[in-house]
Amino acid sequence: MREDTIAAVATAMGQGGIGIIRISGDESANILRKIFTTPKGVELLPRQLTYGHIRDGQGAVIDEVLAVYMPAPHTYTTEDVVEIDCHGSIVALRKVLALVLSEGARMAEPGEFTKRAFLGGRLDLSQAEAVMDLISARSDKAYDSALGQLGGRLSEAVSAARKSILDTLVEMTVNIDYPDEDIEELTYARLSQALSDIYDSLTELRKSADSGRIVREGIGITIVGRPNVGKSSLMNRLLGESRAIVTDIAGTTRDTIEEATNIRGIEVRLTDTAGIHETDDKIERIGIERSRKALNEADLIIMVIDGGEKLTSEDFEIMKALEPKKSLVLLNKSDIGCEVREEDISSTLKGVEIIRTSMENGEGLEEVGDFVEKMVYGGSVRQSESLTVTNIRHISLLEQAITAVLDARNITEKKEPLDIIEIDVRNAYDLLGEITGETASDDIINEVFSKFCLGK
Ligand SMILES: Nc1nc2c(ncn2[C@@H]2O[C@H](COP(=O)(O)OP(=O)(O)OP(=O)(O)O)[C@@H](O)[C@H]2O)c(=O)[nH]1
Ligand SMILES: [Mg+2]
């Protein structure tokens, strides 16, 4: 027997239509046969969902279920796998699981099923990690990205980079081992070029991580402006519901309000804030303090200006506190008319994008969506096929590999001996291998899977 047989509840623990118990390992089918009875004439065949009853040692019915037995190796774990569809009651699941454990299975550790898929060679480490991302994805974009990674898109890119590094290593080794042989000499210039190419492809991959972070964590948008300009109205428009109180009284919003939503499939954390202005009101002052704090934490700040009035000194004060790069200005209340000259804004916030909007008739909201999308995808056309690195572990390994390649190139330019350069190149090769798990130690592998949820 290669490994223990493991079992766990694979569905979320709570009430549901059904709950699934998963068993994996050599004993799976035996355990099922001991606790599962089928009606007369019905046989349990591989890969056939079969109706029957789970019974305890005394023959008492514990649950009415559908069960399936899937023989190795074409299963999730590459081992024999059994799944039992129980009623989705915590009690039923607990009882059936206890029975399975008493028949010889042991409770699975978090991520152990997927770990077995990895150890069985069905998934590499980055694909196994994608399983976790897939389960926890909260937006279409995060989901697509995880699905691509599960399909091996990241593995392919990393393997291609490793292949180039390996080619370089082989060429170097030949030159180190047989320096006198009549082999085409690996000139430093050529080595330097090869390392530059590898560096370029790795930095390209690394760049995708910036939008990858947004894909994964979403983007934080804070709405600021002086009182009564339409900040809360914008919040409600973006949320598609009346979350924030809107009145014509200046100072309606006194505390920051945070809500999560989706803009074009991008996860967004929206913060509406108290209008910033000079005031003696104690509560308002605290609210304004919070507005300033939210301002510092945002990925994007949307400043709302009442276009129906001339700019005030407060508008200028707020503009001065912003950075054009991560700001967007809305000239709101366009339905009323426009008293503001855009030049006055762009001369204070150089290069900032200005959109005329109306929360009354919805003008300009499409453009706000375009802006957010452009910001996240760096202006490039949205490609669902594009690869984004989202995992912190992968980003860190990529960065270390990039540093190693850069070091190698620098000492190549100084014409240091090849065997010294080789150390850095080999290091880069191993670091990239940790992404896919080819060179990852047991500790790293255990660490990765410990973050999984139970039953996966
Ligand atoms: N005509 C018109 N009125 C608007 C528009 N946007 C907001 N308003 C009105 O302006 C008033 C203030 O809107 P709010 O959304 O509460 O403004 P706010 O910036 O959140 O205000 P405070 O919370 O007080 O800082 C309300 O009466 C809104 O109905 C718009 O585009 N056009
Ligand atoms: Mg408000």
PDB file of N, CA and C in Angstrom, residues 1-9 21-25 27-28 31 79 97-113 115-116 119 454-455:
ATOM      1  N   MET A   1       0.855  -1.203   0.000  1.00  0.00           N
ATOM      2  CA  MET A   1       0.000   0.000   0.000  1.00  0.00           C
ATOM      3  C   MET A   1       0.884   1.244   0.000  1.00  0.00           C
ATOM      4  N   ARG A   2       0.630   2.140  -0.926  1.00  0.00           N
ATOM      5  CA  ARG A   2       1.500   3.289  -1.091  1.00  0.00           C
ATOM      6  C   ARG A   2       1.295   4.313   0.021  1.00  0.00           C
ATOM      7  N   GLU A   3       0.043   4.613   0.312  1.00  0.00           N
ATOM      8  CA  GLU A   3      -0.281   5.680   1.261  1.00  0.00           C
ATOM      9  C   GLU A   3      -1.510   5.261   2.038  1.00  0.00           C
ATOM     10  N   ASP A   4      -1.782   5.960   3.120  1.00  0.00           N
ATOM     11  CA  ASP A   4      -3.036   5.720   3.836  1.00  0.00           C
ATOM     12  C   ASP A   4      -4.195   6.082   2.921  1.00  0.00           C
ATOM     13  N   THR A   5      -5.354   5.550   3.286  1.00  0.00           N
ATOM     14  CA  THR A   5      -6.567   5.998   2.613  1.00  0.00           C
ATOM     15  C   THR A   5      -7.133   7.152   3.444  1.00  0.00           C
ATOM     16  N   ILE A   6      -7.457   8.241   2.761  1.00  0.00           N
ATOM     17  CA  ILE A   6      -7.894   9.437   3.485  1.00  0.00           C
ATOM     18  C   ILE A   6      -9.345   9.771   3.142  1.00  0.00           C
ATOM     19  N   ALA A   7      -9.994  10.490   4.039  1.00  0.00           N
ATOM     20  CA  ALA A   7     -11.403  10.852   3.814  1.00  0.00           C
ATOM     21  C   ALA A   7     -11.691  12.215   4.417  1.00  0.00           C
ATOM     22  N   ALA A   8     -12.644  12.906   3.833  1.00  0.00           N
ATOM     23  CA  ALA A   8     -13.073  14.198   4.375  1.00  0.00           C
ATOM     24  C   ALA A   8     -14.410  14.583   3.741  1.00  0.00           C
ATOM     25  N   VAL A   9     -15.065  15.543   4.367  1.00  0.00           N
ATOM     26  CA  VAL A   9     -16.252  16.125   3.759  1.00  0.00           C
ATOM     27  C   VAL A   9     -15.750  17.122   2.712  1.00  0.00           C
ATOM     28  N   ILE A  21     -18.912  13.244   0.691  1.00  0.00           N
ATOM     29  CA  ILE A  21     -17.759  12.701   1.399  1.00  0.00           C
ATOM     30  C   ILE A  21     -16.834  12.120   0.347  1.00  0.00           C
ATOM     31  N   ARG A  22     -15.571  12.484   0.442  1.00  0.00           N
ATOM     32  CA  ARG A  22     -14.632  11.958  -0.542  1.00  0.00           C
ATOM     33  C   ARG A  22     -13.616  11.061   0.163  1.00  0.00           C
ATOM     34  N   ILE A  23     -13.318   9.939  -0.472  1.00  0.00           N
ATOM     35  CA  ILE A  23     -12.324   9.009   0.072  1.00  0.00           C
ATOM     36  C   ILE A  23     -11.300   8.757  -1.026  1.00  0.00           C
ATOM     37  N   SER A  24     -10.009   8.717  -0.671  1.00  0.00           N
ATOM     38  CA  SER A  24      -8.984   8.447  -1.675  1.00  0.00           C
ATOM     39  C   SER A  24      -7.925   7.520  -1.112  1.00  0.00           C
ATOM     40  N   GLY A  25      -7.532   6.548  -1.915  1.00  0.00           N
ATOM     41  CA  GLY A  25      -6.497   5.606  -1.502  1.00  0.00           C
ATOM     42  C   GLY A  25      -6.920   4.181  -1.816  1.00  0.00           C
ATOM     43  N   GLU A  27      -7.742   1.635  -0.148  1.00  0.00           N
ATOM     44  CA  GLU A  27      -8.828   0.984   0.587  1.00  0.00           C
ATOM     45  C   GLU A  27     -10.208   1.553   0.263  1.00  0.00           C
ATOM     46  N   SER A  28     -10.256   2.595  -0.576  1.00  0.00           N
ATOM     47  CA  SER A  28     -11.510   3.311  -0.816  1.00  0.00           C
ATOM     48  C   SER A  28     -12.678   2.392  -1.150  1.00  0.00           C
ATOM     49  N   ILE A  31     -13.753   0.050   1.705  1.00  0.00           N
ATOM     50  CA  ILE A  31     -14.486   0.756   2.752  1.00  0.00           C
ATOM     51  C   ILE A  31     -15.924   0.981   2.300  1.00  0.00           C
ATOM     52  N   GLU A  79      -5.381   8.300  -7.367  1.00  0.00           N
ATOM     53  CA  GLU A  79      -5.585   7.052  -6.623  1.00  0.00           C
ATOM     54  C   GLU A  79      -7.030   6.587  -6.822  1.00  0.00           C
ATOM     55  N   LEU A  97     -19.063  10.104   7.798  1.00  0.00           N
ATOM     56  CA  LEU A  97     -17.604  10.258   7.865  1.00  0.00           C
ATOM     57  C   LEU A  97     -17.027   9.415   9.010  1.00  0.00           C
ATOM     58  N   ALA A  98     -17.702   9.439  10.159  1.00  0.00           N
ATOM     59  CA  ALA A  98     -17.224   8.666  11.309  1.00  0.00           C
ATOM     60  C   ALA A  98     -17.163   7.180  10.953  1.00  0.00           C
ATOM     61  N   LEU A  99     -18.169   6.726  10.214  1.00  0.00           N
ATOM     62  CA  LEU A  99     -18.215   5.327   9.810  1.00  0.00           C
ATOM     63  C   LEU A  99     -17.051   4.996   8.870  1.00  0.00           C
ATOM     64  N   VAL A 100     -16.809   5.880   7.920  1.00  0.00           N
ATOM     65  CA  VAL A 100     -15.711   5.695   6.965  1.00  0.00           C
ATOM     66  C   VAL A 100     -14.375   5.626   7.718  1.00  0.00           C
ATOM     67  N   LEU A 101     -14.225   6.503   8.711  1.00  0.00           N
ATOM     68  CA  LEU A 101     -12.976   6.520   9.476  1.00  0.00           C
ATOM     69  C   LEU A 101     -12.842   5.243  10.305  1.00  0.00           C
ATOM     70  N   SER A 102     -13.962   4.772  10.844  1.00  0.00           N
ATOM     71  CA  SER A 102     -13.895   3.567  11.683  1.00  0.00           C
ATOM     72  C   SER A 102     -13.573   2.333  10.836  1.00  0.00           C
ATOM     73  N   GLU A 103     -13.799   2.423   9.535  1.00  0.00           N
ATOM     74  CA  GLU A 103     -13.470   1.294   8.655  1.00  0.00           C
ATOM     75  C   GLU A 103     -12.048   1.369   8.122  1.00  0.00           C
ATOM     76  N   GLY A 104     -11.257   2.321   8.613  1.00  0.00           N
ATOM     77  CA  GLY A 104      -9.837   2.272   8.265  1.00  0.00           C
ATOM     78  C   GLY A 104      -9.279   3.487   7.541  1.00  0.00           C
ATOM     79  N   ALA A 105     -10.147   4.426   7.125  1.00  0.00           N
ATOM     80  CA  ALA A 105      -9.585   5.626   6.502  1.00  0.00           C
ATOM     81  C   ALA A 105      -9.107   6.558   7.612  1.00  0.00           C
ATOM     82  N   ARG A 106      -8.230   7.479   7.261  1.00  0.00           N
ATOM     83  CA  ARG A 106      -7.876   8.492   8.246  1.00  0.00           C
ATOM     84  C   ARG A 106      -8.331   9.839   7.711  1.00  0.00           C
ATOM     85  N   MET A 107      -8.577  10.758   8.639  1.00  0.00           N
ATOM     86  CA  MET A 107      -9.044  12.086   8.277  1.00  0.00           C
ATOM     87  C   MET A 107      -7.982  12.773   7.406  1.00  0.00           C
ATOM     88  N   ALA A 108      -8.411  13.322   6.265  1.00  0.00           N
ATOM     89  CA  ALA A 108      -7.463  14.004   5.376  1.00  0.00           C
ATOM     90  C   ALA A 108      -7.013  15.317   5.995  1.00  0.00           C
ATOM     91  N   GLU A 109      -5.784  15.688   5.704  1.00  0.00           N
ATOM     92  CA  GLU A 109      -5.316  17.017   6.117  1.00  0.00           C
ATOM     93  C   GLU A 109      -5.790  18.036   5.082  1.00  0.00           C
ATOM     94  N   PRO A 110      -5.777  19.323   5.443  1.00  0.00           N
ATOM     95  CA  PRO A 110      -6.173  20.327   4.450  1.00  0.00           C
ATOM     96  C   PRO A 110      -5.313  20.190   3.188  1.00  0.00           C
ATOM     97  N   GLY A 111      -5.962  20.185   2.048  1.00  0.00           N
ATOM     98  CA  GLY A 111      -5.227  20.135   0.780  1.00  0.00           C
ATOM     99  C   GLY A 111      -4.651  18.783   0.416  1.00  0.00           C
ATOM    100  N   GLU A 112      -4.933  17.772   1.229  1.00  0.00           N
ATOM    101  CA  GLU A 112      -4.240  16.495   0.993  1.00  0.00           C
ATOM    102  C   GLU A 112      -4.672  15.801  -0.300  1.00  0.00           C
ATOM    103  N   PHE A 113      -5.926  15.971  -0.694  1.00  0.00           N
ATOM    104  CA  PHE A 113      -6.360  15.357  -1.959  1.00  0.00           C
ATOM    105  C   PHE A 113      -5.583  15.961  -3.127  1.00  0.00           C
ATOM    106  N   LYS A 115      -2.760  17.543  -2.896  1.00  0.00           N
ATOM    107  CA  LYS A 115      -1.346  17.196  -2.743  1.00  0.00           C
ATOM    108  C   LYS A 115      -1.063  15.843  -3.391  1.00  0.00           C
ATOM    109  N   ARG A 116      -1.999  14.923  -3.238  1.00  0.00           N
ATOM    110  CA  ARG A 116      -1.811  13.618  -3.866  1.00  0.00           C
ATOM    111  C   ARG A 116      -1.853  13.724  -5.389  1.00  0.00           C
ATOM    112  N   LEU A 119       1.606  14.866  -6.099  1.00  0.00           N
ATOM    113  CA  LEU A 119       2.589  13.792  -5.931  1.00  0.00           C
ATOM    114  C   LEU A 119       2.396  12.697  -6.990  1.00  0.00           C
ATOM    115  N   LEU A 454     -10.045  22.143   4.055  1.00  0.00           N
ATOM    116  CA  LEU A 454     -10.247  20.729   4.307  1.00  0.00           C
ATOM    117  C   LEU A 454     -11.119  20.127   3.206  1.00  0.00           C
ATOM    118  N   GLY A 455     -10.803  18.933   2.792  1.00  0.00           N
ATOM    119  CA  GLY A 455     -11.654  18.260   1.810  1.00  0.00           C
ATOM    120  C   GLY A 455     -11.266  18.553   0.379  1.00  0.00           C
TER     121      GLY A 455
END
